[in-house]
Tab-separated table of C-alpha atoms in Angstrom:
chain	number	residue	atom	x	y	z
A	1	MET	CA	71.590	64.561	12.402
A	2	TRP	CA	74.031	62.061	10.944
A	3	ALA	CA	71.510	59.263	10.392
A	4	ALA	CA	70.817	58.420	6.772
A	5	GLN	CA	67.782	60.310	5.568
A	6	MET	CA	66.402	58.651	2.459
A	7	PRO	CA	63.193	60.303	1.282
A	8	ASP	CA	60.388	58.173	-0.042
A	9	SER	CA	60.603	57.732	-3.772
A	10	VAL	CA	58.155	59.848	-5.779
A	11	ALA	CA	56.501	58.482	-8.895
A	12	LEU	CA	57.431	60.676	-11.862
A	13	ASP	CA	56.112	60.353	-15.393
A	14	ARG	CA	57.562	61.680	-18.642
A	15	PHE	CA	55.791	65.044	-18.195
A	16	ASP	CA	57.308	65.468	-14.727
A	17	HIS	CA	60.770	64.654	-16.098
A	18	ALA	CA	60.292	67.093	-18.983
A	19	LEU	CA	59.258	69.856	-16.557
A	20	LEU	CA	62.203	69.108	-14.271
A	21	ASP	CA	64.607	69.275	-17.213
A	22	LEU	CA	63.284	72.733	-18.117
A	23	VAL	CA	63.099	74.287	-14.635
A	24	GLN	CA	66.604	73.085	-13.754
A	25	VAL	CA	67.858	75.299	-16.566
A	26	ASP	CA	65.445	78.229	-15.997
A	27	ASN	CA	63.050	78.117	-13.059
A	28	GLN	CA	61.652	81.514	-14.062
A	29	MET	CA	60.217	80.218	-17.349
A	30	PRO	CA	56.518	81.146	-17.478
A	31	ALA	CA	54.006	78.309	-17.092
A	32	ARG	CA	52.627	79.139	-20.548
A	33	LEU	CA	56.006	78.367	-22.160
A	34	LEU	CA	56.508	75.270	-20.026
A	35	ALA	CA	53.077	74.037	-21.084
A	36	ASP	CA	53.913	74.559	-24.766
A	37	ARG	CA	57.219	72.722	-24.433
A	38	VAL	CA	55.914	69.669	-22.568
A	39	GLY	CA	52.500	69.374	-24.212
A	40	LEU	CA	50.261	70.052	-21.221
A	41	SER	CA	47.841	72.816	-20.274
A	42	GLU	CA	49.135	75.712	-18.197
A	43	SER	CA	46.970	74.656	-15.232
A	44	ALA	CA	48.320	71.071	-15.431
A	45	VAL	CA	51.883	72.427	-15.415
A	46	LEU	CA	51.160	74.588	-12.350
A	47	ARG	CA	49.561	71.619	-10.522
A	48	ARG	CA	52.540	69.399	-11.317
A	49	LEU	CA	55.089	72.015	-10.222
A	50	ARG	CA	53.182	72.537	-6.962
A	51	ARG	CA	53.189	68.750	-6.365
A	52	LEU	CA	56.908	68.506	-7.190
A	53	ARG	CA	57.650	71.269	-4.674
A	54	GLN	CA	55.388	69.858	-1.951
A	55	SER	CA	56.862	66.370	-2.330
A	56	GLY	CA	60.426	67.723	-2.104
A	57	VAL	CA	61.469	66.761	-5.631
A	58	ILE	CA	62.057	70.473	-6.248
A	59	ALA	CA	63.981	71.316	-3.093
A	60	ALA	CA	64.437	75.061	-3.662
A	61	ASP	CA	63.899	77.901	-6.094
A	62	VAL	CA	67.124	79.882	-5.918
A	63	ALA	CA	69.102	82.441	-7.888
A	64	VAL	CA	72.599	81.504	-9.048
A	65	VAL	CA	74.722	84.540	-8.231
A	66	ASP	CA	78.041	85.244	-9.955
A	67	PRO	CA	80.629	85.317	-7.136
A	68	VAL	CA	83.029	87.415	-9.239
A	69	VAL	CA	80.476	90.252	-9.379
A	70	LEU	CA	80.241	90.083	-5.567
A	71	GLY	CA	84.022	90.385	-5.223
A	72	LEU	CA	84.564	86.691	-4.397
A	73	PRO	CA	86.383	85.384	-7.483
A	74	LEU	CA	88.395	82.625	-5.810
A	75	THR	CA	86.757	79.197	-5.560
A	76	ILE	CA	88.455	76.770	-3.203
A	77	HIS	CA	87.592	73.166	-2.401
A	78	VAL	CA	88.954	71.807	0.861
A	79	LEU	CA	89.181	68.223	2.098
A	80	VAL	CA	89.131	68.211	5.909
A	81	SER	CA	90.104	65.318	8.177
A	82	LEU	CA	89.276	65.374	11.876
A	83	GLU	CA	91.165	63.714	14.752
A	84	ARG	CA	88.036	62.479	16.514
A	85	GLU	CA	84.996	61.510	14.448
A	86	GLY	CA	82.299	60.986	17.043
A	87	ALA	CA	78.835	62.420	16.499
A	88	MET	CA	79.500	65.339	18.867
A	89	GLU	CA	82.725	66.307	17.087
A	90	LEU	CA	81.186	66.009	13.619
A	91	ASP	CA	78.172	68.086	14.676
A	92	ALA	CA	80.389	70.733	16.307
A	93	PHE	CA	82.512	71.112	13.175
A	94	ALA	CA	79.400	71.303	10.965
A	95	ARG	CA	77.996	74.070	13.236
A	96	ARG	CA	81.236	76.041	12.889
A	97	LEU	CA	81.014	75.784	9.114
A	98	ARG	CA	77.406	76.997	9.049
A	99	GLY	CA	78.507	80.189	10.766
A	100	ARG	CA	81.115	81.083	8.138
A	101	PRO	CA	80.033	83.152	5.098
A	102	GLU	CA	82.952	81.783	3.033
A	103	VAL	CA	81.414	78.305	3.121
A	104	ARG	CA	79.010	78.029	0.191
A	105	ARG	CA	78.514	74.254	0.424
A	106	ALA	CA	79.808	71.505	2.696
A	107	TRP	CA	79.401	67.752	2.728
A	108	SER	CA	80.143	65.067	5.274
A	109	VAL	CA	81.864	62.332	3.252
A	110	THR	CA	83.440	58.908	3.491
A	111	GLY	CA	86.955	58.058	2.432
A	112	GLU	CA	90.203	59.831	3.200
A	113	ALA	CA	88.478	63.032	4.407
A	114	ASP	CA	85.572	63.697	6.753
A	115	PHE	CA	84.284	66.852	5.032
A	116	VAL	CA	84.480	68.467	1.601
A	117	LEU	CA	84.004	72.236	1.587
A	118	LEU	CA	83.268	74.645	-1.232
A	119	LEU	CA	84.467	78.148	-0.397
A	120	GLN	CA	84.181	81.516	-2.190
A	121	VAL	CA	86.710	84.120	-1.089
A	122	ALA	CA	88.099	87.419	-2.323
A	123	ASP	CA	91.751	86.323	-2.440
A	124	MET	CA	94.370	84.074	-0.864
A	125	GLY	CA	94.673	86.463	2.075
A	126	ALA	CA	90.993	85.907	2.873
A	127	TYR	CA	91.497	82.150	2.567
A	128	ASP	CA	94.524	82.326	4.866
A	129	GLY	CA	92.388	84.062	7.499
A	130	PHE	CA	89.671	81.441	7.105
A	131	ALA	CA	92.178	78.550	7.322
A	132	ARG	CA	93.767	79.980	10.462
A	133	ALA	CA	90.412	80.508	12.190
A	134	VAL	CA	88.682	77.305	11.130
A	135	PHE	CA	91.490	74.749	10.669
A	136	HIS	CA	94.598	75.868	12.561
A	137	ASP	CA	92.720	77.043	15.665
A	138	ASP	CA	90.678	73.833	15.939
A	139	PRO	CA	92.613	71.096	17.772
A	140	ASN	CA	90.266	68.480	16.283
A	141	VAL	CA	91.325	69.265	12.686
A	142	ARG	CA	94.005	66.695	11.870
A	143	ALA	CA	94.657	67.841	8.290
A	144	PHE	CA	93.181	69.773	5.396
A	145	ARG	CA	93.957	69.733	1.710
A	146	THR	CA	93.243	72.754	-0.465
A	147	ILE	CA	92.272	72.551	-4.133
A	148	THR	CA	92.043	75.936	-5.853
A	149	ALA	CA	89.830	76.147	-8.934
A	150	MET	CA	91.338	77.786	-12.014
A	151	ARG	CA	88.007	78.108	-13.838
A	152	GLU	CA	84.567	76.555	-13.782
A	153	VAL	CA	83.918	74.385	-16.828
A	154	VAL	CA	80.401	73.148	-15.991
A	155	GLY	CA	78.139	74.922	-13.561
A	156	ALA	CA	74.594	75.768	-12.639
A	157	GLY	CA	72.797	77.526	-15.419
A	158	ASP	CA	75.477	77.147	-18.040
A	159	GLY	CA	75.255	73.844	-19.732
A	160	ALA	CA	75.135	71.430	-16.827
A	161	ALA	CA	72.908	68.517	-17.714
A	162	PRO	CA	69.671	68.497	-15.719
A	163	MET	CA	69.688	66.026	-12.836
A	164	ARG	CA	67.591	62.929	-13.518
A	165	ARG	CA	66.866	59.705	-11.741
A	166	PRO	CA	68.967	56.968	-13.385
A	167	VAL	CA	67.020	54.719	-15.714
A	168	ARG	CA	67.305	51.087	-14.765
A	169	PRO	CA	67.813	48.780	-17.722
A	170	VAL	CA	65.110	46.213	-18.321
A	171	THR	CA	66.460	42.706	-17.865
A	172	SER	CA	64.859	39.680	-19.394
A	173	ARG	CA	64.628	36.436	-17.526
């Protein structure tokens, strides 16, 4: 589970990149409009999108839900450090996180912390309950650092630049 998993690189042309730019902003845009915007036929767009999904370039088609509307207005990032960092301990902590609805995203990281968590909770009382159950009651949690978001300034669907593969500069010899 903790081994590096680097997918094979997929060859993408300018049409693929143009489609990816558009669907990262609105993946519900009709193929007809996508075709008009990128200069391909509708059937070519559908074939390319199918290939991008099958190859894993498009990993998921999801809805971005407003947590405030769901009664979860508080966004908290947490840096978690464990006492023991063996594969069994890392896997056990990751399993615990997967079972918690407050955890929206979690990453195993390098550096001063072992995990970075993104939580959505109703209020500080809900976070206190989470922290007691997940951090305080786990003897393998050495420390955790809480960062409470005041407001989101760039997010999914509201001005975030589409993700692109970095362009390598051409070097002359």
